[in-house]
Amino acid sequence: MLRSLYYSLSPKQRLLLRRVVYFPIDLFRKRQELEPPKGYIYTGPGNYIEIGATFFEYFKTYGNIKPNSRILDIGSGIGRMAIPFTKFLNTEGTYKGFDVVALGVDWCTENITSKYPNFTFTHTPLKNDLYNLNTNDEAKDFTFPYENSSFDFAFLTSVFTHMMPDDVLHYLGEINRVLNTDKICLATFFILDEVSKKKMLSTHMNFSVNHGDYALMDEKVKEANVAFDKNYIFTQFEAKGFEIVHFFPGTWSGRTENTLSFQDIIVLKKN
């Protein structure tokens, strides 16, 4: 019920509600370096710094990143994944991020780029049920503002979980275009296979609105949570020029074996 009430609000109202709810905490809470106020954080639950540090370890383990790597953060949010890179990349390395929410881009530019000029963030105001309804521009028509083969590592955390199939397929093509050959893309998903479909029935993460190749939790706010059929999306990875290197199921459905995070993690290599 609370989830439905939350999704019934507009994206702007959701951001405002979060600012109001967390205002007393932010007023007195001591923040770490580069950590935004809780009321500004519009992506993901849990500990902002801890989650960023955890994923950074995954990036180092599976992304083959180096201090001089060229990094692309798709859906850069409010800098949760960028912060660990500020202590890792040298002046030859670059970090570029883009996001549909201006608040996150503005905060990152003011607080990160001002200290680390090799980190740049771009606002891409695309339509999304959860985050932005102030435009008709869609992700499936968006060309990434980067040259071919210009990145050594790309990642998306909780991005494809908020996108419809046509948008995801287009982004996969764009990622393949801007990644250098043999380089890695790490992305999180909600993947539906026989195990997750059975287990999710006893959790709050029940993707009950079935559309065949994908499923939703809420038909009214489609991009709030989107899950993809495993056979369908794995076939699309290969069709878009990727090799599937690793698949780590998430704990969202109640799984416990071979898990790394709440969402499923997939590691892809550009052929």
PDB file of C-alpha atoms in Angstrom:
ATOM      1  CA  MET A   1       0.000   0.000   0.000  1.00  0.00           C
ATOM      2  CA  LEU A   2       2.797   2.428   0.911  1.00  0.00           C
ATOM      3  CA  ARG A   3       4.579   1.617  -2.334  1.00  0.00           C
ATOM      4  CA  SER A   4       1.409   2.338  -4.341  1.00  0.00           C
ATOM      5  CA  LEU A   5       0.879   5.623  -2.511  1.00  0.00           C
ATOM      6  CA  TYR A   6       4.474   6.638  -3.158  1.00  0.00           C
ATOM      7  CA  TYR A   7       4.223   5.829  -6.866  1.00  0.00           C
ATOM      8  CA  SER A   8       0.962   7.772  -7.120  1.00  0.00           C
ATOM      9  CA  LEU A   9       2.973  10.948  -6.525  1.00  0.00           C
ATOM     10  CA  SER A  10       4.674  12.793  -9.372  1.00  0.00           C
ATOM     11  CA  PRO A  11       8.489  12.595  -9.637  1.00  0.00           C
ATOM     12  CA  LYS A  12       8.763  16.160  -8.327  1.00  0.00           C
ATOM     13  CA  GLN A  13       6.470  15.368  -5.399  1.00  0.00           C
ATOM     14  CA  ARG A  14       8.526  12.298  -4.498  1.00  0.00           C
ATOM     15  CA  LEU A  15      11.710  14.365  -4.376  1.00  0.00           C
ATOM     16  CA  LEU A  16      10.006  17.013  -2.257  1.00  0.00           C
ATOM     17  CA  LEU A  17       8.608  14.391   0.136  1.00  0.00           C
ATOM     18  CA  ARG A  18      12.052  12.937   0.664  1.00  0.00           C
ATOM     19  CA  ARG A  19      13.501  16.380   1.389  1.00  0.00           C
ATOM     20  CA  VAL A  20      10.798  17.010   3.989  1.00  0.00           C
ATOM     21  CA  VAL A  21      11.061  13.590   5.671  1.00  0.00           C
ATOM     22  CA  TYR A  22      14.846  13.707   6.006  1.00  0.00           C
ATOM     23  CA  PHE A  23      15.191  17.409   6.817  1.00  0.00           C
ATOM     24  CA  PRO A  24      15.439  16.899  10.623  1.00  0.00           C
ATOM     25  CA  ILE A  25      18.066  14.174  10.149  1.00  0.00           C
ATOM     26  CA  ASP A  26      20.090  16.193   7.636  1.00  0.00           C
ATOM     27  CA  LEU A  27      20.000  19.202   9.922  1.00  0.00           C
ATOM     28  CA  PHE A  28      22.090  17.451  12.591  1.00  0.00           C
ATOM     29  CA  ARG A  29      23.728  14.489  10.843  1.00  0.00           C
ATOM     30  CA  LYS A  30      27.464  14.597  10.221  1.00  0.00           C
ATOM     31  CA  ARG A  31      28.205  13.613   6.627  1.00  0.00           C
ATOM     32  CA  GLN A  32      31.329  12.090   5.148  1.00  0.00           C
ATOM     33  CA  GLU A  33      33.336  13.888   2.481  1.00  0.00           C
ATOM     34  CA  LEU A  34      31.328  14.272  -0.750  1.00  0.00           C
ATOM     35  CA  GLU A  35      28.255  12.647   0.821  1.00  0.00           C
ATOM     36  CA  PRO A  36      25.010  14.477  -0.068  1.00  0.00           C
ATOM     37  CA  PRO A  37      22.164  15.092   2.401  1.00  0.00           C
ATOM     38  CA  LYS A  38      19.801  12.112   2.723  1.00  0.00           C
ATOM     39  CA  GLY A  39      16.956  14.257   1.464  1.00  0.00           C
ATOM     40  CA  TYR A  40      18.748  14.679  -1.865  1.00  0.00           C
ATOM     41  CA  ILE A  41      19.392  10.979  -2.457  1.00  0.00           C
ATOM     42  CA  TYR A  42      16.714   9.719  -4.838  1.00  0.00           C
ATOM     43  CA  THR A  43      18.293   6.401  -5.881  1.00  0.00           C
ATOM     44  CA  GLY A  44      18.380   3.218  -3.850  1.00  0.00           C
ATOM     45  CA  PRO A  45      17.929   2.343  -0.180  1.00  0.00           C
ATOM     46  CA  GLY A  46      20.576   1.659   2.399  1.00  0.00           C
ATOM     47  CA  ASN A  47      23.903   3.254   3.226  1.00  0.00           C
ATOM     48  CA  TYR A  48      25.007   5.632   0.453  1.00  0.00           C
ATOM     49  CA  ILE A  49      28.750   5.416   1.157  1.00  0.00           C
ATOM     50  CA  GLU A  50      28.735   1.670   1.900  1.00  0.00           C
ATOM     51  CA  ILE A  51      26.873   0.739  -1.285  1.00  0.00           C
ATOM     52  CA  GLY A  52      29.189   2.855  -3.414  1.00  0.00           C
ATOM     53  CA  ALA A  53      32.252   1.249  -1.829  1.00  0.00           C
ATOM     54  CA  THR A  54      30.808  -2.250  -2.277  1.00  0.00           C
ATOM     55  CA  PHE A  55      30.115  -1.747  -5.964  1.00  0.00           C
ATOM     56  CA  PHE A  56      33.527  -0.207  -6.467  1.00  0.00           C
ATOM     57  CA  GLU A  57      35.011  -3.525  -5.331  1.00  0.00           C
ATOM     58  CA  TYR A  58      32.880  -5.274  -7.968  1.00  0.00           C
ATOM     59  CA  PHE A  59      34.131  -2.799 -10.581  1.00  0.00           C
ATOM     60  CA  LYS A  60      37.742  -3.536  -9.651  1.00  0.00           C
ATOM     61  CA  THR A  61      37.182  -7.293  -9.591  1.00  0.00           C
ATOM     62  CA  TYR A  62      35.173  -7.667 -12.797  1.00  0.00           C
ATOM     63  CA  GLY A  63      35.711  -4.443 -14.766  1.00  0.00           C
ATOM     64  CA  ASN A  64      39.474  -4.561 -15.323  1.00  0.00           C
ATOM     65  CA  ILE A  65      39.676  -0.883 -14.391  1.00  0.00           C
ATOM     66  CA  LYS A  66      42.966   1.005 -13.987  1.00  0.00           C
ATOM     67  CA  PRO A  67      43.844   4.460 -12.651  1.00  0.00           C
ATOM     68  CA  ASN A  68      44.000   5.796 -16.212  1.00  0.00           C
ATOM     69  CA  SER A  69      40.759   4.141 -17.384  1.00  0.00           C
ATOM     70  CA  ARG A  70      37.982   6.011 -19.165  1.00  0.00           C
ATOM     71  CA  ILE A  71      34.824   5.356 -17.131  1.00  0.00           C
ATOM     72  CA  LEU A  72      31.184   5.785 -18.197  1.00  0.00           C
ATOM     73  CA  ASP A  73      28.486   5.920 -15.513  1.00  0.00           C
ATOM     74  CA  ILE A  74      25.058   5.554 -17.153  1.00  0.00           C
ATOM     75  CA  GLY A  75      22.452   6.856 -14.744  1.00  0.00           C
ATOM     76  CA  SER A  76      25.004   8.559 -12.508  1.00  0.00           C
ATOM     77  CA  GLY A  77      22.380   9.678  -9.981  1.00  0.00           C
ATOM     78  CA  ILE A  78      23.789  11.804  -7.206  1.00  0.00           C
ATOM     79  CA  GLY A  79      27.342  10.453  -7.298  1.00  0.00           C
ATOM     80  CA  ARG A  80      27.080   7.318  -5.179  1.00  0.00           C
ATOM     81  CA  MET A  81      29.273   5.310  -7.560  1.00  0.00           C
ATOM     82  CA  ALA A  82      31.490   8.233  -8.555  1.00  0.00           C
ATOM     83  CA  ILE A  83      32.861   9.012  -5.101  1.00  0.00           C
ATOM     84  CA  PRO A  84      35.126   5.914  -4.739  1.00  0.00           C
ATOM     85  CA  PHE A  85      36.614   6.644  -8.171  1.00  0.00           C
ATOM     86  CA  THR A  86      37.843  10.059  -6.993  1.00  0.00           C
ATOM     87  CA  LYS A  87      40.501   8.255  -4.923  1.00  0.00           C
ATOM     88  CA  PHE A  88      41.324   5.766  -7.681  1.00  0.00           C
ATOM     89  CA  LEU A  89      41.594   7.537 -11.033  1.00  0.00           C
ATOM     90  CA  ASN A  90      44.694   9.557 -11.800  1.00  0.00           C
ATOM     91  CA  THR A  91      44.777  12.709 -13.925  1.00  0.00           C
ATOM     92  CA  GLU A  92      44.934  10.616 -17.107  1.00  0.00           C
ATOM     93  CA  GLY A  93      41.730   8.781 -16.200  1.00  0.00           C
ATOM     94  CA  THR A  94      38.291  10.225 -16.905  1.00  0.00           C
ATOM     95  CA  TYR A  95      34.846   9.737 -15.426  1.00  0.00           C
ATOM     96  CA  LYS A  96      31.765  10.755 -17.372  1.00  0.00           C
ATOM     97  CA  GLY A  97      28.236  10.323 -16.099  1.00  0.00           C
ATOM     98  CA  PHE A  98      24.778  11.262 -17.303  1.00  0.00           C
ATOM     99  CA  ASP A  99      21.376  11.168 -15.645  1.00  0.00           C
ATOM    100  CA  VAL A 100      17.756  12.158 -16.289  1.00  0.00           C
ATOM    101  CA  VAL A 101      17.427  14.001 -12.954  1.00  0.00           C
ATOM    102  CA  ALA A 102      18.885  17.514 -12.924  1.00  0.00           C
ATOM    103  CA  LEU A 103      19.205  17.533  -9.115  1.00  0.00           C
ATOM    104  CA  GLY A 104      21.800  14.751  -9.185  1.00  0.00           C
ATOM    105  CA  VAL A 105      23.784  16.190 -12.078  1.00  0.00           C
ATOM    106  CA  ASP A 106      23.862  19.649 -10.511  1.00  0.00           C
ATOM    107  CA  TRP A 107      24.962  18.285  -7.142  1.00  0.00           C
ATOM    108  CA  CYS A 108      27.729  16.168  -8.706  1.00  0.00           C
ATOM    109  CA  THR A 109      28.975  19.077 -10.793  1.00  0.00           C
ATOM    110  CA  GLU A 110      29.068  21.417  -7.821  1.00  0.00           C
ATOM    111  CA  ASN A 111      30.608  18.982  -5.335  1.00  0.00           C
ATOM    112  CA  ILE A 112      32.670  16.518  -7.405  1.00  0.00           C
ATOM    113  CA  THR A 113      33.667  18.216 -10.667  1.00  0.00           C
ATOM    114  CA  SER A 114      34.705  21.336  -8.741  1.00  0.00           C
ATOM    115  CA  LYS A 115      37.362  19.247  -6.956  1.00  0.00           C
ATOM    116  CA  TYR A 116      38.078  16.675  -9.685  1.00  0.00           C
ATOM    117  CA  PRO A 117      37.871  18.306 -13.136  1.00  0.00           C
ATOM    118  CA  ASN A 118      38.355  14.959 -14.919  1.00  0.00           C
ATOM    119  CA  PHE A 119      34.876  14.026 -13.596  1.00  0.00           C
ATOM    120  CA  THR A 120      32.032  15.460 -15.693  1.00  0.00           C
ATOM    121  CA  PHE A 121      28.272  14.979 -15.412  1.00  0.00           C
ATOM    122  CA  THR A 122      25.616  15.691 -18.046  1.00  0.00           C
ATOM    123  CA  HIS A 123      21.881  16.181 -17.654  1.00  0.00           C
ATOM    124  CA  THR A 124      19.933  14.139 -20.219  1.00  0.00           C
ATOM    125  CA  PRO A 125      16.246  15.010 -19.666  1.00  0.00           C
ATOM    126  CA  LEU A 126      14.623  11.825 -20.965  1.00  0.00           C
ATOM    127  CA  LYS A 127      11.113  10.659 -20.122  1.00  0.00           C
ATOM    128  CA  ASN A 128      10.801   8.157 -17.291  1.00  0.00           C
ATOM    129  CA  ASP A 129       7.714   7.228 -15.258  1.00  0.00           C
ATOM    130  CA  LEU A 130       9.679   7.205 -12.021  1.00  0.00           C
ATOM    131  CA  TYR A 131      11.997  10.177 -12.456  1.00  0.00           C
ATOM    132  CA  ASN A 132      10.965  12.599 -15.194  1.00  0.00           C
ATOM    133  CA  LEU A 133       7.619  13.324 -16.864  1.00  0.00           C
ATOM    134  CA  ASN A 134       8.515  16.800 -18.131  1.00  0.00           C
ATOM    135  CA  THR A 135       9.509  15.719 -21.641  1.00  0.00           C
ATOM    136  CA  ASN A 136       8.464  13.437 -24.477  1.00  0.00           C
ATOM    137  CA  ASP A 137      12.055  12.548 -25.418  1.00  0.00           C
ATOM    138  CA  GLU A 138      12.554   8.814 -24.943  1.00  0.00           C
ATOM    139  CA  ALA A 139      15.622   6.756 -24.123  1.00  0.00           C
ATOM    140  CA  LYS A 140      15.106   4.583 -27.212  1.00  0.00           C
ATOM    141  CA  ASP A 141      15.880   7.610 -29.388  1.00  0.00           C
ATOM    142  CA  PHE A 142      18.802   8.983 -27.367  1.00  0.00           C
ATOM    143  CA  THR A 143      22.309   8.932 -28.808  1.00  0.00           C
ATOM    144  CA  PHE A 144      25.000   8.922 -26.134  1.00  0.00           C
ATOM    145  CA  PRO A 145      27.042  12.151 -26.498  1.00  0.00           C
ATOM    146  CA  TYR A 146      30.343  10.292 -26.843  1.00  0.00           C
ATOM    147  CA  GLU A 147      32.581   9.079 -29.657  1.00  0.00           C
ATOM    148  CA  ASN A 148      32.846   5.441 -30.747  1.00  0.00           C
ATOM    149  CA  SER A 149      35.151   3.239 -28.630  1.00  0.00           C
ATOM    150  CA  SER A 150      35.819   6.065 -26.170  1.00  0.00           C
ATOM    151  CA  PHE A 151      35.454   4.134 -22.877  1.00  0.00           C
ATOM    152  CA  ASP A 152      37.264   1.302 -21.101  1.00  0.00           C
ATOM    153  CA  PHE A 153      34.484   0.453 -18.654  1.00  0.00           C
ATOM    154  CA  ALA A 154      30.763   1.240 -18.486  1.00  0.00           C
ATOM    155  CA  PHE A 155      28.272   0.454 -15.777  1.00  0.00           C
ATOM    156  CA  LEU A 156      24.612   0.870 -14.903  1.00  0.00           C
ATOM    157  CA  THR A 157      23.371   0.345 -11.347  1.00  0.00           C
ATOM    158  CA  SER A 158      19.589   0.243 -10.971  1.00  0.00           C
ATOM    159  CA  VAL A 159      19.035   1.726 -14.434  1.00  0.00           C
ATOM    160  CA  PHE A 160      17.800  -1.157 -16.585  1.00  0.00           C
ATOM    161  CA  THR A 161      15.463  -2.006 -13.698  1.00  0.00           C
ATOM    162  CA  HIS A 162      13.621   1.240 -14.557  1.00  0.00           C
ATOM    163  CA  MET A 163      13.540   0.974 -18.361  1.00  0.00           C
ATOM    164  CA  MET A 164      11.208  -0.609 -20.896  1.00  0.00           C
ATOM    165  CA  PRO A 165      12.512  -3.194 -23.404  1.00  0.00           C
ATOM    166  CA  ASP A 166      12.899  -0.883 -26.426  1.00  0.00           C
ATOM    167  CA  ASP A 167      14.893   1.555 -24.314  1.00  0.00           C
ATOM    168  CA  VAL A 168      17.114  -1.192 -22.906  1.00  0.00           C
ATOM    169  CA  LEU A 169      17.875  -2.631 -26.333  1.00  0.00           C
ATOM    170  CA  HIS A 170      18.780   0.790 -27.692  1.00  0.00           C
ATOM    171  CA  TYR A 171      21.056   1.491 -24.719  1.00  0.00           C
ATOM    172  CA  LEU A 172      22.809  -1.846 -25.202  1.00  0.00           C
ATOM    173  CA  GLY A 173      23.588  -0.814 -28.769  1.00  0.00           C
ATOM    174  CA  GLU A 174      24.887   2.562 -27.628  1.00  0.00           C
ATOM    175  CA  ILE A 175      27.005   0.976 -24.898  1.00  0.00           C
ATOM    176  CA  ASN A 176      28.536  -1.376 -27.431  1.00  0.00           C
ATOM    177  CA  ARG A 177      29.280   1.591 -29.699  1.00  0.00           C
ATOM    178  CA  VAL A 178      31.071   3.708 -27.096  1.00  0.00           C
ATOM    179  CA  LEU A 179      32.982   0.844 -25.417  1.00  0.00           C
ATOM    180  CA  ASN A 180      36.360  -0.197 -26.716  1.00  0.00           C
ATOM    181  CA  THR A 181      36.753  -3.790 -27.949  1.00  0.00           C
ATOM    182  CA  ASP A 182      37.076  -6.430 -25.214  1.00  0.00           C
ATOM    183  CA  LYS A 183      36.052  -3.921 -22.542  1.00  0.00           C
ATOM    184  CA  ILE A 184      33.477  -4.554 -19.823  1.00  0.00           C
ATOM    185  CA  CYS A 185      29.970  -3.349 -19.034  1.00  0.00           C
ATOM    186  CA  LEU A 186      28.561  -4.217 -15.608  1.00  0.00           C
ATOM    187  CA  ALA A 187      24.808  -3.783 -15.193  1.00  0.00           C
ATOM    188  CA  THR A 188      22.168  -4.672 -12.634  1.00  0.00           C
ATOM    189  CA  PHE A 189      18.804  -6.187 -13.535  1.00  0.00           C
ATOM    190  CA  PHE A 190      15.819  -8.034 -12.200  1.00  0.00           C
ATOM    191  CA  ILE A 191      16.052 -11.331 -14.112  1.00  0.00           C
ATOM    192  CA  LEU A 192      13.154 -13.772 -14.253  1.00  0.00           C
ATOM    193  CA  ASP A 193      14.086 -17.437 -14.469  1.00  0.00           C
ATOM    194  CA  GLU A 194      12.388 -20.509 -13.011  1.00  0.00           C
ATOM    195  CA  VAL A 195      14.006 -20.002  -9.606  1.00  0.00           C
ATOM    196  CA  SER A 196      13.312 -16.285  -9.183  1.00  0.00           C
ATOM    197  CA  LYS A 197       9.747 -16.556 -10.513  1.00  0.00           C
ATOM    198  CA  LYS A 198       8.944 -19.202  -7.931  1.00  0.00           C
ATOM    199  CA  LYS A 199      10.717 -17.569  -4.994  1.00  0.00           C
ATOM    200  CA  MET A 200       9.418 -14.031  -5.609  1.00  0.00           C
ATOM    201  CA  LEU A 201       5.850 -15.130  -4.905  1.00  0.00           C
ATOM    202  CA  SER A 202       6.613 -15.093  -1.185  1.00  0.00           C
ATOM    203  CA  THR A 203       8.345 -11.681  -1.200  1.00  0.00           C
ATOM    204  CA  HIS A 204       7.288  -8.053  -1.717  1.00  0.00           C
ATOM    205  CA  MET A 205       9.223  -8.075  -5.017  1.00  0.00           C
ATOM    206  CA  ASN A 206       6.518  -9.854  -6.966  1.00  0.00           C
ATOM    207  CA  PHE A 207       6.509  -8.948 -10.660  1.00  0.00           C
ATOM    208  CA  SER A 208       2.907  -9.998 -11.178  1.00  0.00           C
ATOM    209  CA  VAL A 209       2.109  -7.948 -14.309  1.00  0.00           C
ATOM    210  CA  ASN A 210       3.372 -10.318 -16.988  1.00  0.00           C
ATOM    211  CA  HIS A 211       4.115  -9.026 -20.491  1.00  0.00           C
ATOM    212  CA  GLY A 212       5.943 -12.092 -21.773  1.00  0.00           C
ATOM    213  CA  ASP A 213       9.530 -10.909 -22.309  1.00  0.00           C
ATOM    214  CA  TYR A 214       9.269  -8.614 -19.299  1.00  0.00           C
ATOM    215  CA  ALA A 215       7.107  -8.077 -16.213  1.00  0.00           C
ATOM    216  CA  LEU A 216       6.124  -5.161 -13.984  1.00  0.00           C
ATOM    217  CA  MET A 217       5.179  -4.645 -10.375  1.00  0.00           C
ATOM    218  CA  ASP A 218       2.908  -1.693 -11.105  1.00  0.00           C
ATOM    219  CA  GLU A 219       1.112  -1.119 -14.411  1.00  0.00           C
ATOM    220  CA  LYS A 220       0.431   2.525 -13.532  1.00  0.00           C
ATOM    221  CA  VAL A 221       4.102   3.407 -13.029  1.00  0.00           C
ATOM    222  CA  LYS A 222       5.667   0.976 -15.476  1.00  0.00           C
ATOM    223  CA  GLU A 223       9.267   2.039 -14.998  1.00  0.00           C
ATOM    224  CA  ALA A 224       9.162   1.867 -11.209  1.00  0.00           C
ATOM    225  CA  ASN A 225      10.378  -1.754 -11.396  1.00  0.00           C
ATOM    226  CA  VAL A 226      10.942  -3.778 -14.574  1.00  0.00           C
ATOM    227  CA  ALA A 227      12.072  -7.416 -14.724  1.00  0.00           C
ATOM    228  CA  PHE A 228      13.218  -9.279 -17.841  1.00  0.00           C
ATOM    229  CA  ASP A 229      12.858 -12.895 -18.897  1.00  0.00           C
ATOM    230  CA  LYS A 230      16.313 -14.470 -18.719  1.00  0.00           C
ATOM    231  CA  ASN A 231      16.231 -16.223 -22.083  1.00  0.00           C
ATOM    232  CA  TYR A 232      14.970 -13.085 -23.812  1.00  0.00           C
ATOM    233  CA  ILE A 233      17.484 -10.622 -22.387  1.00  0.00           C
ATOM    234  CA  PHE A 234      20.460 -12.978 -22.633  1.00  0.00           C
ATOM    235  CA  THR A 235      19.685 -13.457 -26.327  1.00  0.00           C
ATOM    236  CA  GLN A 236      19.581  -9.685 -26.737  1.00  0.00           C
ATOM    237  CA  PHE A 237      22.982  -9.263 -25.080  1.00  0.00           C
ATOM    238  CA  GLU A 238      24.525 -11.552 -27.654  1.00  0.00           C
ATOM    239  CA  ALA A 239      22.616  -9.941 -30.518  1.00  0.00           C
ATOM    240  CA  LYS A 240      23.993  -6.539 -29.483  1.00  0.00           C
ATOM    241  CA  GLY A 241      27.590  -7.789 -29.636  1.00  0.00           C
ATOM    242  CA  PHE A 242      28.297  -8.802 -26.036  1.00  0.00           C
ATOM    243  CA  GLU A 243      29.660 -11.930 -24.425  1.00  0.00           C
ATOM    244  CA  ILE A 244      28.063 -12.811 -21.072  1.00  0.00           C
ATOM    245  CA  VAL A 245      31.016 -13.195 -18.693  1.00  0.00           C
ATOM    246  CA  HIS A 246      29.236 -13.471 -15.329  1.00  0.00           C
ATOM    247  CA  PHE A 247      25.695 -13.677 -13.995  1.00  0.00           C
ATOM    248  CA  PHE A 248      25.255 -13.205 -10.255  1.00  0.00           C
ATOM    249  CA  PRO A 249      21.619 -13.583  -9.136  1.00  0.00           C
ATOM    250  CA  GLY A 250      20.422 -11.016  -6.608  1.00  0.00           C
ATOM    251  CA  THR A 251      18.743 -11.528  -3.272  1.00  0.00           C
ATOM    252  CA  TRP A 252      15.607  -9.587  -4.320  1.00  0.00           C
ATOM    253  CA  SER A 253      13.641 -12.790  -4.966  1.00  0.00           C
ATOM    254  CA  GLY A 254      14.865 -14.601  -1.870  1.00  0.00           C
ATOM    255  CA  ARG A 255      17.841 -16.344  -3.475  1.00  0.00           C
ATOM    256  CA  THR A 256      20.975 -16.907  -1.394  1.00  0.00           C
ATOM    257  CA  GLU A 257      23.340 -18.894  -3.638  1.00  0.00           C
ATOM    258  CA  ASN A 258      26.024 -17.117  -5.719  1.00  0.00           C
ATOM    259  CA  THR A 259      24.597 -13.698  -4.856  1.00  0.00           C
ATOM    260  CA  LEU A 260      26.515 -10.423  -4.614  1.00  0.00           C
ATOM    261  CA  SER A 261      23.835  -7.777  -4.243  1.00  0.00           C
ATOM    262  CA  PHE A 262      20.105  -7.123  -3.975  1.00  0.00           C
ATOM    263  CA  GLN A 263      19.692  -6.825  -7.744  1.00  0.00           C
ATOM    264  CA  ASP A 264      21.068  -9.310 -10.252  1.00  0.00           C
ATOM    265  CA  ILE A 265      24.511  -8.369 -11.586  1.00  0.00           C
ATOM    266  CA  ILE A 266      25.508  -9.160 -15.150  1.00  0.00           C
ATOM    267  CA  VAL A 267      29.028  -8.650 -16.519  1.00  0.00           C
ATOM    268  CA  LEU A 268      29.266  -8.258 -20.291  1.00  0.00           C
ATOM    269  CA  LYS A 269      32.308  -8.008 -22.577  1.00  0.00           C
ATOM    270  CA  LYS A 270      32.186  -6.236 -25.930  1.00  0.00           C
ATOM    271  CA  ASN A 271      33.147  -8.593 -28.748  1.00  0.00           C
TER     272      ASN A 271
END
